[in-house]
Amino acid sequence: MTTSLVPSGIPAPVDTGEWVEPAAQSVAEAVVRDARDFGVYARTGGWAFALKVARSVRPGGQQAEGSEKASAKAFAELAGCSAERVMRYYKAWDMAADDGLVPQFEALLPGEDVDLPDADVWLSYYSSRNSATSVRGHAITAAAEAEGIKATKALEVAENPTALRAAILADPGTAEAARGALLDRMKEDPALQTEMARAIARTGDLKKAVAQEAKAADRIEYVRQIAEGGQIRTPAGRTVAAPAELRAEAERHLSLIDELDDSEEAGEWAGEAYDSVRTLVAEAVEADPELRVQERRTKFYNSLQKATKVFEELTLDEVLEEDVVEEDMLQRLEALQEAIGACINALRKATTTS
């Protein structure tokens, strides 16, 4: 047999499954105080603490007649923090007062409560970092405004590079945003360009990747010049008008490359386009008798100039002085002499019969 704990005449409470807040007097006073303080902060954010500074602090310790306000230094010592932190709250309140959101300092007395703005407005006036007032801070603020974000967010990131690094390492989206920002910054920062180039050159994998991308970009540009400019560059370096068939093939490959997503590798496509177009260029050269002759003459002149330059750079004086001559050297030079003689004879016969 059970005994009801509800007095007779009073209906038993119905359990609706909803939370019923206990009476304040049944909760410890410290809990009630904490809950109310938390509620104030949840509604107003930093304004609750800025009010404590605004009504209690007079910067520089200047005491007005009959005022109980303390200096920022004295207030900070009592609070167990720095005077700089106290003044950041003071300045935030000062700016809000100028905008008419909160009362001026002179109208506040220690311990006095006033209506406070919403918590979301707080970040528009307060910066927890000294950099906000520096030249660097002003630049970050201006950039944040241009991007349409709050300056406090940008300043927070700028002052916490370790957190920024962690976000870049862990999140592809953040890494992509950082990459885009660096590229934009490098366009107007030659020093950063040099530093990035040096860092890449010192990292084997990055250096190789850059070389591959540069090669692909050069090949795409070669195809693009034919498709859009209507000109081809022959293997010997001559520039002539591209045949209609060749230009159409270049346009086809270029349209395929331009349709690639950012996530797709263009290297293989660039290689295929380049090889296909180069084959057609070679065929176009061979199909034009005059161009073919000009191409071969240019190639021969280029080879002759390279061979002449190499021979002229031989330092015979140093070899003779140091007595480093070996039989193999003479044999190579004699073979070269014979080849040159044969080449001269062949050219002479060609000129006399033509």
Short mmCIF file of C-alpha atoms in Angstrom, two decimals:
data_model
loop_
_atom_site.label_atom_id
_atom_site.label_comp_id
_atom_site.label_asym_id
_atom_site.label_seq_id
_atom_site.Cartn_x
_atom_site.Cartn_y
_atom_site.Cartn_z
CA MET A 1 0.00 0.00 0.00
CA THR A 2 1.36 3.42 -1.00
CA THR A 3 0.76 6.77 0.64
CA SER A 4 0.24 9.89 -1.48
CA LEU A 5 2.60 12.81 -0.80
CA VAL A 6 -0.02 15.26 -2.11
CA PRO A 7 -2.30 16.78 0.56
CA SER A 8 -5.96 15.85 0.29
CA GLY A 9 -8.07 18.27 -1.64
CA ILE A 10 -5.20 19.31 -3.96
CA PRO A 11 -5.10 17.67 -7.38
CA ALA A 12 -1.90 15.76 -8.16
CA PRO A 13 0.42 17.49 -10.66
CA VAL A 14 0.27 16.17 -14.20
CA ASP A 15 3.60 15.21 -15.81
CA THR A 16 3.58 16.91 -19.22
CA GLY A 17 7.17 16.01 -20.05
CA GLU A 18 8.18 19.71 -20.08
CA TRP A 19 10.88 21.27 -17.92
CA VAL A 20 9.48 23.20 -15.01
CA GLU A 21 11.88 25.82 -13.63
CA PRO A 22 12.31 25.48 -9.85
CA ALA A 23 11.52 28.44 -7.68
CA ALA A 24 14.48 30.81 -7.31
CA GLN A 25 14.37 30.47 -3.52
CA SER A 26 14.95 26.70 -3.82
CA VAL A 27 18.25 27.26 -5.67
CA ALA A 28 21.48 28.33 -4.06
CA GLU A 29 22.06 32.07 -4.13
CA ALA A 30 25.43 31.64 -5.91
CA VAL A 31 23.74 29.61 -8.66
CA VAL A 32 21.05 32.24 -9.10
CA ARG A 33 23.68 34.99 -9.33
CA ASP A 34 25.69 33.04 -11.89
CA ALA A 35 22.60 32.28 -13.95
CA ARG A 36 21.55 35.93 -14.01
CA ASP A 37 25.08 37.08 -14.89
CA PHE A 38 25.15 34.50 -17.68
CA GLY A 39 21.81 35.73 -18.98
CA VAL A 40 23.05 39.29 -19.08
CA TYR A 41 26.16 38.25 -20.99
CA ALA A 42 24.16 36.04 -23.39
CA ARG A 43 21.96 39.02 -24.26
CA THR A 44 24.59 41.77 -24.34
CA GLY A 45 27.98 40.10 -24.82
CA GLY A 46 30.88 42.39 -23.99
CA TRP A 47 28.62 45.33 -23.25
CA ALA A 48 28.00 43.95 -19.75
CA PHE A 49 31.71 44.22 -18.95
CA ALA A 50 32.18 47.46 -20.86
CA LEU A 51 29.51 49.00 -18.63
CA LYS A 52 31.48 48.02 -15.54
CA VAL A 53 34.49 49.84 -16.98
CA ALA A 54 32.51 52.83 -18.24
CA ARG A 55 30.85 53.51 -14.89
CA SER A 56 33.92 52.85 -12.76
CA VAL A 57 36.96 54.10 -14.68
CA ARG A 58 38.31 57.57 -15.29
CA PRO A 59 41.46 57.30 -17.44
CA GLY A 60 44.60 58.79 -16.00
CA GLY A 61 43.17 58.67 -12.50
CA GLN A 62 41.71 62.15 -12.86
CA GLN A 63 39.33 62.50 -10.01
CA ALA A 64 36.30 64.67 -10.52
CA GLU A 65 34.96 66.30 -7.41
CA GLY A 66 32.80 63.82 -5.53
CA SER A 67 33.52 60.97 -7.99
CA GLU A 68 34.37 57.45 -6.81
CA LYS A 69 35.77 56.35 -10.17
CA ALA A 70 39.26 54.84 -10.33
CA SER A 71 42.05 54.97 -12.86
CA ALA A 72 42.31 52.26 -15.50
CA LYS A 73 45.49 51.04 -13.79
CA ALA A 74 43.84 50.74 -10.40
CA PHE A 75 40.76 49.07 -11.89
CA ALA A 76 42.98 46.60 -13.75
CA GLU A 77 44.90 45.72 -10.58
CA LEU A 78 41.62 45.00 -8.81
CA ALA A 79 40.41 42.94 -11.79
CA GLY A 80 43.66 41.02 -12.14
CA CYS A 81 44.23 42.02 -15.78
CA SER A 82 46.18 44.62 -17.76
CA ALA A 83 45.31 48.28 -18.02
CA GLU A 84 45.49 47.92 -21.82
CA ARG A 85 42.64 45.42 -21.75
CA VAL A 86 40.56 47.76 -19.58
CA MET A 87 41.16 50.63 -21.99
CA ARG A 88 40.05 48.57 -24.98
CA TYR A 89 36.67 48.15 -23.29
CA TYR A 90 36.70 51.85 -22.41
CA LYS A 91 37.37 52.84 -26.05
CA ALA A 92 34.65 50.51 -27.33
CA TRP A 93 32.13 52.19 -25.01
CA ASP A 94 33.42 55.62 -26.04
CA MET A 95 32.82 54.91 -29.76
CA ALA A 96 29.36 53.51 -29.04
CA ALA A 97 28.55 56.59 -26.97
CA ASP A 98 29.56 58.82 -29.89
CA ASP A 99 27.07 56.86 -32.02
CA GLY A 100 24.33 57.33 -29.43
CA LEU A 101 24.03 53.63 -28.50
CA VAL A 102 25.04 54.04 -24.85
CA PRO A 103 25.25 56.93 -22.36
CA GLN A 104 28.39 59.05 -22.11
CA PHE A 105 30.83 58.29 -19.28
CA GLU A 106 29.95 61.45 -17.41
CA ALA A 107 26.33 60.30 -17.10
CA LEU A 108 27.28 57.02 -15.40
CA LEU A 109 27.92 56.36 -11.74
CA PRO A 110 29.64 53.31 -10.18
CA GLY A 111 27.15 50.48 -9.74
CA GLU A 112 24.53 52.06 -12.00
CA ASP A 113 22.76 49.83 -14.56
CA VAL A 114 21.54 51.00 -17.96
CA ASP A 115 19.95 49.36 -20.99
CA LEU A 116 22.61 47.76 -23.18
CA PRO A 117 22.79 47.14 -26.94
CA ASP A 118 22.51 43.63 -28.36
CA ALA A 119 25.51 41.33 -28.22
CA ASP A 120 25.91 41.28 -32.03
CA VAL A 121 26.70 45.00 -32.06
CA TRP A 122 29.61 44.58 -29.65
CA LEU A 123 32.08 43.25 -32.22
CA SER A 124 31.57 46.35 -34.34
CA TYR A 125 33.13 48.49 -31.62
CA TYR A 126 35.51 46.26 -29.72
CA SER A 127 38.82 44.82 -30.83
CA SER A 128 40.72 42.57 -28.43
CA ARG A 129 43.98 43.35 -30.21
CA ASN A 130 46.25 46.36 -30.13
CA SER A 131 46.91 45.90 -33.85
CA ALA A 132 43.50 47.41 -34.58
CA THR A 133 44.91 50.91 -34.13
CA SER A 134 48.24 50.27 -35.90
CA VAL A 135 49.04 50.91 -39.56
CA ARG A 136 48.82 47.16 -40.09
CA GLY A 137 45.50 47.05 -38.28
CA HIS A 138 44.04 49.84 -40.40
CA ALA A 139 45.11 47.99 -43.55
CA ILE A 140 43.47 44.79 -42.35
CA THR A 141 40.33 46.69 -41.40
CA ALA A 142 40.14 48.30 -44.84
CA ALA A 143 40.62 44.93 -46.56
CA ALA A 144 37.93 43.36 -44.38
CA GLU A 145 35.47 46.11 -45.25
CA ALA A 146 36.24 45.64 -48.94
CA GLU A 147 35.45 41.94 -48.57
CA GLY A 148 32.23 42.71 -46.72
CA ILE A 149 33.21 41.14 -43.38
CA LYS A 150 33.70 42.49 -39.89
CA ALA A 151 37.16 43.84 -39.19
CA THR A 152 37.29 42.10 -35.82
CA LYS A 153 37.22 38.71 -37.54
CA ALA A 154 40.11 39.61 -39.85
CA LEU A 155 42.14 41.09 -36.98
CA GLU A 156 41.58 37.96 -34.91
CA VAL A 157 42.89 35.76 -37.72
CA ALA A 158 45.87 38.05 -38.34
CA GLU A 159 46.86 37.89 -34.69
CA ASN A 160 46.60 34.11 -34.47
CA PRO A 161 48.75 32.67 -37.30
CA THR A 162 48.93 29.28 -35.61
CA ALA A 163 45.15 28.94 -35.79
CA LEU A 164 45.24 30.08 -39.42
CA ARG A 165 47.89 27.46 -40.21
CA ALA A 166 45.82 24.74 -38.53
CA ALA A 167 42.72 25.69 -40.53
CA ILE A 168 44.67 25.67 -43.80
CA LEU A 169 46.22 22.28 -43.05
CA ALA A 170 42.92 20.69 -42.02
CA ASP A 171 40.36 22.27 -44.35
CA PRO A 172 40.58 22.26 -48.18
CA GLY A 173 38.20 25.21 -48.40
CA THR A 174 40.38 27.34 -46.15
CA ALA A 175 43.48 26.26 -48.07
CA GLU A 176 41.85 27.30 -51.35
CA ALA A 177 40.90 30.70 -49.91
CA ALA A 178 44.48 31.16 -48.67
CA ARG A 179 45.87 30.20 -52.09
CA GLY A 180 43.67 32.72 -53.86
CA ALA A 181 44.58 35.45 -51.37
CA LEU A 182 48.32 34.76 -51.77
CA LEU A 183 48.06 34.92 -55.55
CA ASP A 184 46.20 38.24 -55.35
CA ARG A 185 48.76 39.58 -52.87
CA MET A 186 51.73 38.51 -55.00
CA LYS A 187 50.46 40.54 -57.95
CA GLU A 188 51.35 43.73 -56.06
CA ASP A 189 54.11 42.44 -53.78
CA PRO A 190 57.40 41.70 -55.61
CA ALA A 191 59.10 40.74 -52.35
CA LEU A 192 56.49 38.06 -51.69
CA GLN A 193 56.85 36.83 -55.28
CA THR A 194 60.58 36.38 -54.75
CA GLU A 195 60.10 34.68 -51.40
CA MET A 196 57.54 32.24 -52.78
CA ALA A 197 59.70 31.47 -55.82
CA ARG A 198 62.68 30.82 -53.55
CA ALA A 199 60.64 28.55 -51.28
CA ILE A 200 59.35 26.55 -54.25
CA ALA A 201 62.82 26.25 -55.78
CA ARG A 202 64.16 24.82 -52.50
CA THR A 203 61.42 22.18 -52.29
CA GLY A 204 62.01 19.30 -54.68
CA ASP A 205 58.42 18.16 -55.14
CA LEU A 206 57.11 21.70 -55.56
CA LYS A 207 59.89 22.57 -57.99
CA LYS A 208 59.03 19.54 -60.11
CA ALA A 209 55.31 20.32 -60.01
CA VAL A 210 55.91 23.94 -61.05
CA ALA A 211 58.11 22.80 -63.93
CA GLN A 212 55.39 20.43 -65.12
CA GLU A 213 52.71 23.10 -64.88
CA ALA A 214 54.94 25.61 -66.68
CA LYS A 215 55.51 23.10 -69.47
CA ALA A 216 51.77 22.48 -69.78
CA ALA A 217 51.07 26.23 -69.78
CA ASP A 218 53.63 26.81 -72.55
CA ARG A 219 52.05 24.08 -74.66
CA ILE A 220 48.57 25.46 -74.15
CA GLU A 221 49.82 28.92 -75.09
CA TYR A 222 51.37 27.49 -78.27
CA VAL A 223 48.02 25.98 -79.25
CA ARG A 224 46.17 29.17 -78.26
CA GLN A 225 48.36 31.37 -80.46
CA ILE A 226 47.51 29.20 -83.45
CA ALA A 227 43.79 29.07 -82.66
CA GLU A 228 43.35 32.75 -81.81
CA GLY A 229 46.24 34.40 -83.66
CA GLY A 230 46.17 32.30 -86.81
CA GLN A 231 49.96 31.91 -86.90
CA ILE A 232 52.33 28.99 -86.41
CA ARG A 233 55.88 28.89 -85.17
CA THR A 234 57.93 26.31 -87.07
CA PRO A 235 60.58 24.10 -85.39
CA ALA A 236 63.27 26.44 -86.73
CA GLY A 237 61.58 29.43 -85.13
CA ARG A 238 59.92 30.99 -88.18
CA THR A 239 56.43 32.50 -87.83
CA VAL A 240 54.01 32.01 -90.74
CA ALA A 241 50.25 31.99 -91.32
CA ALA A 242 48.51 28.81 -90.16
CA PRO A 243 46.56 26.77 -92.73
CA ALA A 244 42.78 26.67 -92.13
CA GLU A 245 42.83 22.95 -91.29
CA LEU A 246 45.59 23.42 -88.71
CA ARG A 247 43.84 26.39 -87.10
CA ALA A 248 40.57 24.45 -86.83
CA GLU A 249 42.37 21.56 -85.11
CA ALA A 250 43.98 23.98 -82.65
CA GLU A 251 40.60 25.55 -81.89
CA ARG A 252 39.10 22.12 -81.23
CA HIS A 253 41.81 21.18 -78.73
CA LEU A 254 41.67 24.59 -77.07
CA SER A 255 37.91 24.37 -76.53
CA LEU A 256 38.37 21.00 -74.79
CA ILE A 257 41.04 22.44 -72.51
CA ASP A 258 38.99 25.54 -71.67
CA GLU A 259 36.04 23.33 -70.66
CA LEU A 260 38.06 21.50 -68.00
CA ASP A 261 37.06 22.02 -64.38
CA ASP A 262 39.53 23.60 -61.98
CA SER A 263 39.94 20.23 -60.30
CA GLU A 264 40.96 18.48 -63.54
CA GLU A 265 44.59 18.18 -64.59
CA ALA A 266 45.33 19.99 -67.85
CA GLY A 267 48.79 18.49 -68.35
CA GLU A 268 47.70 15.41 -70.29
CA TRP A 269 45.27 17.40 -72.42
CA ALA A 270 47.94 20.01 -73.12
CA GLY A 271 50.41 17.33 -74.18
CA GLU A 272 47.92 15.71 -76.53
CA ALA A 273 46.96 19.06 -78.08
CA TYR A 274 50.60 20.09 -78.47
CA ASP A 275 51.66 16.81 -80.11
CA SER A 276 48.71 16.86 -82.48
CA VAL A 277 49.28 20.46 -83.54
CA ARG A 278 53.07 20.02 -83.87
CA THR A 279 52.50 17.06 -86.20
CA LEU A 280 50.24 19.18 -88.37
CA VAL A 281 52.79 22.00 -88.33
CA ALA A 282 55.49 19.63 -89.57
CA GLU A 283 53.17 18.36 -92.30
CA ALA A 284 52.33 21.94 -93.32
CA VAL A 285 56.04 22.78 -93.59
CA GLU A 286 56.76 19.71 -95.73
CA ALA A 287 53.77 20.43 -97.99
CA ASP A 288 55.06 23.91 -98.90
CA PRO A 289 58.26 23.65 -101.00
CA GLU A 290 59.36 27.24 -100.37
CA LEU A 291 58.69 27.02 -96.64
CA ARG A 292 60.44 23.66 -96.46
CA VAL A 293 63.61 25.12 -98.01
CA GLN A 294 63.53 28.15 -95.72
CA GLU A 295 62.98 25.92 -92.70
CA ARG A 296 65.93 23.66 -93.48
CA ARG A 297 68.20 26.60 -94.25
CA THR A 298 67.30 28.23 -90.94
CA LYS A 299 67.89 25.00 -89.02
CA PHE A 300 71.31 24.57 -90.66
CA TYR A 301 72.34 28.14 -89.84
CA ASN A 302 71.24 27.71 -86.22
CA SER A 303 73.27 24.50 -85.87
CA LEU A 304 76.30 26.12 -87.52
CA GLN A 305 76.14 29.11 -85.18
CA LYS A 306 75.94 26.85 -82.12
CA ALA A 307 78.91 24.76 -83.28
CA THR A 308 80.97 27.90 -84.02
CA LYS A 309 80.22 29.34 -80.58
CA VAL A 310 81.23 26.13 -78.82
CA PHE A 311 84.54 25.93 -80.71
CA GLU A 312 85.34 29.59 -80.03
CA GLU A 313 84.87 29.00 -76.30
CA LEU A 314 87.65 26.38 -76.17
CA THR A 315 90.37 27.71 -73.85
CA LEU A 316 93.53 26.44 -75.56
CA ASP A 317 95.88 28.64 -73.53
CA GLU A 318 94.84 27.06 -70.23
CA VAL A 319 95.11 23.56 -71.68
CA LEU A 320 98.64 24.18 -72.98
CA GLU A 321 99.83 25.91 -69.81
CA GLU A 322 98.64 23.16 -67.49
CA ASP A 323 99.91 20.38 -69.76
CA VAL A 324 96.62 18.47 -69.69
CA VAL A 325 96.57 17.51 -73.36
CA GLU A 326 95.74 13.85 -73.99
CA GLU A 327 95.77 11.73 -77.12
CA ASP A 328 92.01 11.38 -77.06
CA MET A 329 91.63 15.15 -77.43
CA LEU A 330 93.70 15.18 -80.61
CA GLN A 331 91.76 12.25 -82.05
CA ARG A 332 88.47 14.02 -81.46
CA LEU A 333 89.70 17.22 -83.07
CA GLU A 334 91.08 15.32 -86.07
CA ALA A 335 87.74 13.56 -86.51
CA LEU A 336 86.00 16.92 -86.26
CA GLN A 337 88.38 18.37 -88.85
CA GLU A 338 87.58 15.54 -91.26
CA ALA A 339 83.83 16.03 -90.74
CA ILE A 340 84.12 19.76 -91.35
CA GLY A 341 86.19 19.14 -94.48
CA ALA A 342 83.62 16.68 -95.81
CA CYS A 343 80.83 19.16 -95.06
CA ILE A 344 82.66 21.95 -96.90
CA ASN A 345 83.28 19.75 -99.93
CA ALA A 346 79.64 18.70 -100.06
CA LEU A 347 78.46 22.30 -99.85
CA ARG A 348 80.87 23.39 -102.58
CA LYS A 349 79.62 20.68 -104.90
CA ALA A 350 76.05 21.68 -104.17
CA THR A 351 76.71 25.34 -105.00
CA THR A 352 78.53 24.53 -108.28
CA THR A 353 75.77 22.21 -109.53
CA SER A 354 72.88 24.45 -108.55
#
